[in-house]
Coordinates of C-alpha atoms in Angstrom, one line a residue:
M5 CA -19.4 -7.5 2.4
I6 CA -21.8 -9.9 0.6
D7 CA -22.3 -7.6 -2.4
A8 CA -20.0 -5.3 -4.4
V9 CA -20.6 -2.9 -7.2
C10 CA -18.5 -3.4 -10.4
T11 CA -17.9 -0.3 -12.5
Y12 CA -16.0 -2.0 -15.4
D13 CA -16.4 -0.3 -18.8
G14 CA -18.4 2.5 -17.2
K15 CA -21.3 0.3 -16.3
R16 CA -22.5 -0.4 -12.7
K17 CA -23.5 -3.9 -11.8
I18 CA -24.0 -5.4 -8.4
Y19 CA -22.5 -8.9 -7.8
N20 CA -23.0 -11.0 -4.7
I21 CA -20.0 -13.0 -3.7
Y22 CA -21.6 -16.3 -4.7
N23 CA -22.2 -15.2 -8.3
F24 CA -18.8 -13.3 -8.6
Q25 CA -16.7 -16.3 -7.7
K26 CA -18.5 -18.4 -10.4
L27 CA -17.3 -16.1 -13.1
S28 CA -14.5 -17.2 -15.4
N29 CA -11.0 -16.5 -14.2
S30 CA -10.5 -14.0 -17.1
D31 CA -13.7 -12.1 -16.0
I32 CA -12.6 -12.0 -12.4
E33 CA -9.2 -10.6 -13.3
K34 CA -10.9 -7.9 -15.4
Y35 CA -13.5 -6.9 -12.9
R36 CA -11.7 -7.2 -9.6
Q37 CA -10.0 -3.8 -10.0
Y38 CA -13.3 -2.1 -10.5
L39 CA -15.1 -3.0 -7.3
E40 CA -16.6 -0.7 -4.7
C41 CA -18.8 -0.7 -1.6
P42 CA -22.5 -1.1 -2.5
N43 CA -23.5 1.6 -0.1
P44 CA -23.8 4.7 -2.4
K45 CA -22.9 7.0 0.5
C46 CA -19.6 5.2 0.9
A47 CA -18.7 3.7 -2.6
A48 CA -15.2 2.9 -1.1
E49 CA -12.7 1.0 -3.2
A50 CA -13.3 -2.7 -2.6
Y51 CA -11.5 -6.0 -3.3
Y52 CA -12.2 -9.6 -3.9
R53 CA -10.5 -12.4 -2.0
R54 CA -10.6 -15.9 -3.3
K55 CA -11.3 -18.9 -1.1
S56 CA -8.2 -19.8 1.1
V57 CA -6.4 -23.1 1.0
D58 CA -7.5 -23.8 4.6
G59 CA -11.2 -23.3 3.7
K60 CA -11.9 -19.6 4.5
A61 CA -14.8 -18.5 2.2
A62 CA -14.3 -16.1 -0.7
C63 CA -15.4 -12.6 0.2
F64 CA -15.6 -8.9 -0.8
G65 CA -14.0 -6.3 1.5
S66 CA -12.7 -2.8 1.7
R67 CA -10.1 -1.0 3.7
Y68 CA -11.6 2.4 3.0
H69 CA -15.2 2.4 4.3
V70 CA -16.4 5.8 5.4
Q71 CA -17.3 6.4 9.1
G72 CA -20.8 5.0 9.7
C73 CA -21.0 2.8 6.6
N74 CA -23.0 -0.2 7.6
E75 CA -21.0 -2.4 5.3
G76 CA -17.9 -1.7 7.4
R77 CA -17.2 -3.8 10.5
S78 CA -15.6 -2.9 13.7
S79 CA -12.4 -4.9 14.3
P80 CA -9.1 -4.4 16.2
Q81 CA -7.4 -3.8 12.9
R82 CA -9.8 -1.0 11.9
E83 CA -9.6 0.6 15.3
R84 CA -5.8 0.5 15.1
E85 CA -5.9 2.2 11.7
V86 CA -8.3 4.9 12.9
K87 CA -6.1 5.5 16.0
H88 CA -3.0 5.9 13.8
A89 CA -4.8 8.4 11.6
L90 CA -5.6 10.5 14.6
E91 CA -2.0 10.2 15.9
V92 CA -0.6 11.3 12.5
D93 CA -2.9 14.3 12.3
K94 CA -1.7 15.3 15.8
I95 CA 1.9 15.0 14.6
I96 CA 1.2 17.2 11.6
A97 CA -0.5 19.8 13.9
D98 CA 2.4 19.8 16.4
S99 CA 5.5 19.4 14.2
S100 CA 7.0 21.1 11.2
E101 CA 9.6 18.4 10.6
V102 CA 9.8 14.8 11.5
A103 CA 12.2 11.9 10.7
F104 CA 11.0 8.9 8.8
D105 CA 12.2 5.7 10.5
F106 CA 11.9 2.6 8.3
F107 CA 12.6 0.4 11.3
A108 CA 10.4 2.1 13.9
A109 CA 8.6 -0.1 16.5
D110 CA 5.2 0.6 14.9
S111 CA 6.6 -1.0 11.6
K112 CA 7.5 -4.2 13.3
P113 CA 5.2 -7.1 12.4
S114 CA 3.7 -9.0 15.3
G115 CA 6.0 -11.7 16.5
E116 CA 9.2 -10.1 15.1
S117 CA 11.7 -9.3 17.8
K118 CA 14.1 -6.4 17.7
T119 CA 17.0 -8.7 16.9
D120 CA 15.0 -9.8 13.8
R121 CA 14.8 -6.3 12.4
P122 CA 17.0 -5.7 9.3
S123 CA 20.0 -3.5 9.6
K124 CA 19.7 0.1 8.4
P125 CA 20.7 0.6 4.8
K126 CA 22.9 3.4 3.7
P127 CA 21.3 6.8 2.8
T128 CA 19.3 6.9 -0.4
G129 CA 21.2 9.8 -1.8
S130 CA 19.0 10.6 -4.8
G131 CA 15.7 12.3 -5.7
S132 CA 15.5 14.7 -2.8
T133 CA 17.0 17.9 -1.3
K134 CA 19.6 18.0 1.4
S135 CA 18.6 19.4 4.7
H136 CA 19.7 22.9 5.4
T137 CA 20.0 22.4 9.2
G138 CA 23.0 20.1 9.1
A139 CA 21.8 18.7 12.5
V140 CA 18.7 16.8 11.7
A141 CA 19.4 13.9 14.1
T142 CA 19.9 16.1 17.1
V143 CA 16.9 18.5 16.8
R144 CA 14.1 16.1 15.8
K145 CA 12.4 14.0 18.4
T146 CA 9.3 12.8 16.5
A147 CA 9.7 9.8 14.2
L148 CA 7.2 8.4 11.7
G149 CA 7.2 4.7 10.8
M150 CA 5.8 2.8 7.8
E151 CA 2.9 1.0 9.5
I152 CA 1.5 4.1 11.2
A153 CA 2.0 6.1 7.9
L154 CA 0.2 3.5 5.8
N155 CA -2.7 3.1 8.3
S156 CA -3.2 6.8 8.6
L157 CA -3.2 7.3 4.8
M158 CA -5.8 4.5 4.3
R159 CA -8.0 6.2 7.0
G160 CA -7.9 9.6 5.5
S161 CA -5.2 11.5 7.5
D162 CA -3.9 14.8 6.2
L163 CA -0.4 13.3 5.6
A164 CA -0.6 13.2 1.8
Q165 CA -1.6 16.9 1.6
S166 CA 0.7 18.2 4.3
D167 CA 3.6 20.6 4.0
M168 CA 5.3 19.0 7.0
I169 CA 9.0 18.1 6.2
I170 CA 9.9 14.4 6.3
A171 CA 13.6 13.6 6.6
I172 CA 14.8 10.3 5.0
D173 CA 18.0 8.8 6.4
E174 CA 18.5 11.9 8.5
K175 CA 20.0 13.6 5.5
Y176 CA 17.4 14.2 2.7
T177 CA 14.1 16.0 3.1
Y178 CA 10.8 16.1 1.3
K179 CA 7.5 17.8 1.9
A180 CA 5.0 15.1 2.9
K181 CA 2.7 16.0 0.0
N182 CA 5.6 15.4 -2.4
L183 CA 6.7 12.1 -0.8
F184 CA 3.5 10.0 -0.3
V185 CA 1.9 9.0 -3.6
N186 CA -1.1 6.7 -4.1
F187 CA -0.4 4.0 -6.6
A188 CA -3.2 5.3 -8.9
D189 CA -1.5 8.7 -8.9
A190 CA 2.0 7.5 -9.7
E191 CA 3.8 9.6 -12.4
P192 CA 6.5 7.6 -14.2
A193 CA 9.8 8.8 -15.5
D194 CA 10.8 7.9 -19.0
N195 CA 14.1 6.5 -17.9
P196 CA 14.6 4.5 -14.6
K197 CA 17.7 6.5 -13.9
D198 CA 15.7 9.7 -13.8
A199 CA 13.0 8.4 -11.5
R200 CA 12.9 10.1 -8.0
P201 CA 12.3 7.7 -5.1
K202 CA 9.0 8.3 -3.3
M203 CA 6.7 6.5 -0.8
F204 CA 4.0 4.7 -2.9
W205 CA 1.0 3.4 -1.0
G206 CA -2.5 1.9 -1.5
T207 CA -4.0 -1.6 -1.5
I208 CA -3.2 -4.6 -3.6
S209 CA -5.9 -6.0 -5.9
H210 CA -4.1 -9.3 -6.7
S211 CA -0.9 -10.9 -7.8
D212 CA 0.2 -13.1 -10.7
T213 CA 0.0 -16.9 -10.2
D214 CA 3.6 -17.1 -9.0
M215 CA 3.2 -14.1 -6.6
E216 CA 6.1 -12.3 -8.3
W217 CA 4.1 -9.3 -9.6
L218 CA 1.7 -7.2 -7.6
N219 CA -1.2 -5.3 -9.1
P220 CA -2.5 -2.3 -7.1
A221 CA -6.2 -1.7 -6.7
D222 CA -8.0 1.1 -8.5
C223 CA -5.7 1.2 -11.5
D224 CA -4.8 -1.3 -14.2
D225 CA -1.7 0.3 -15.6
V226 CA 0.7 -0.1 -12.6
G227 CA 2.8 -3.2 -11.8
I228 CA 5.2 -3.9 -8.9
P229 CA 7.8 -6.7 -9.6
I230 CA 8.9 -8.3 -6.3
K231 CA 10.6 -11.5 -7.6
K232 CA 14.0 -10.8 -6.2
H233 CA 12.6 -9.7 -2.8
K234 CA 9.8 -12.1 -2.6
D235 CA 11.1 -14.7 -0.1
K236 CA 12.3 -12.0 2.4
I237 CA 9.0 -10.1 2.2
F238 CA 6.8 -13.1 2.5
N239 CA 8.7 -14.5 5.4
R240 CA 8.6 -11.2 7.3
F241 CA 4.9 -10.6 6.8
K242 CA 3.9 -14.3 6.9
I243 CA 2.4 -14.4 3.4
T244 CA 1.8 -17.9 2.2
E245 CA -0.8 -17.7 -0.5
R246 CA -2.2 -15.3 -3.1
R247 CA -5.3 -14.6 -0.9
D248 CA -3.0 -13.0 1.7
L249 CA -2.1 -10.3 -0.8
E250 CA -5.7 -9.6 -2.0
G251 CA -6.9 -6.5 -0.2
A252 CA -3.6 -6.0 1.7
G253 CA -2.5 -2.5 2.5
F254 CA 0.9 -1.7 1.1
I255 CA 3.5 1.0 1.3
L256 CA 7.0 1.0 -0.2
F257 CA 9.9 3.3 -0.9
G258 CA 10.8 3.0 -4.5
K259 CA 10.9 4.5 -8.0
C260 CA 8.3 4.7 -10.8
F261 CA 9.1 4.6 -14.5
W262 CA 7.7 3.4 -17.8
N263 CA 8.3 0.0 -19.2
A264 CA 10.1 -0.2 -22.5
Q265 CA 6.8 0.1 -24.5
K266 CA 5.5 2.9 -22.3
T267 CA 2.3 1.0 -21.8
R268 CA 2.7 0.2 -18.1
K269 CA 4.1 2.0 -15.1
I270 CA 6.6 0.0 -13.1
I271 CA 7.2 0.7 -9.4
E272 CA 10.5 -0.8 -8.3
L273 CA 11.3 -1.4 -4.7
W274 CA 14.3 0.3 -3.2
N275 CA 15.1 -2.9 -1.3
A276 CA 13.3 -5.6 0.7
D277 CA 13.4 -3.6 3.9
R278 CA 11.7 -0.4 2.9
I279 CA 8.3 -1.9 2.6
F280 CA 5.3 -2.6 4.9
V281 CA 2.4 -5.0 4.1
S282 CA -0.8 -4.9 6.1
V283 CA -2.6 -8.1 5.4
D284 CA -6.4 -7.9 5.9
E285 CA -7.1 -9.6 9.2
G286 CA -10.7 -10.3 8.3

């Protein structure tokens, strides 16, 4: 995308990439969470990526272009995401209950061997309802992983509206529509101890300078601290600079609660393993 529409402060202004990157840093930080595709029939949430350290040009982009939008481009990544959305809709149509596998093969980043996969953590144990079957592991054959779930959500699958039962750790169950929550729709608990863990997803607008705090796109009141997990996450997904996070798809299992002043929603990761980052390959 050469152009993007900025809707900051209720106004609509078209920027081309050359003018946008000339704005002051403070204006870029203000406007970047209010960008959308310039095609009015699409108007998909968009992002700004700064120039990379190895010379890749600054650009606008979107992970949500509607089918047929001439601003969207065909790519292996886009085709993979569309394929995953179709696969998930078929799972929803064919299954009433599936297991969520945080370590499924589809969640393994390219180049990571099975021996590199983290060991399975203990069951979460909070914020959900125990399965009534008592034999979840033996009766369920279909498993859903983090990458395919994220890709399908970004490409408009029915997962976030489905009544299909999702089992976490083969012990606790949620309806899919109660489990998957877009960052912009996160509802915080007043006290972190009262927060129920859910699967939060969306795209990242940008990070702070030290890449220890992630800011989701399409909302300016949500923050995701990752400092204590940063090295493990960045090594796993080969993230080396802030540009890698800009426009990245992101799904994590964690809790949402207010900060002490109740001015910002904090989404806290459950751990460094229950997360998937889909860096834009463009």
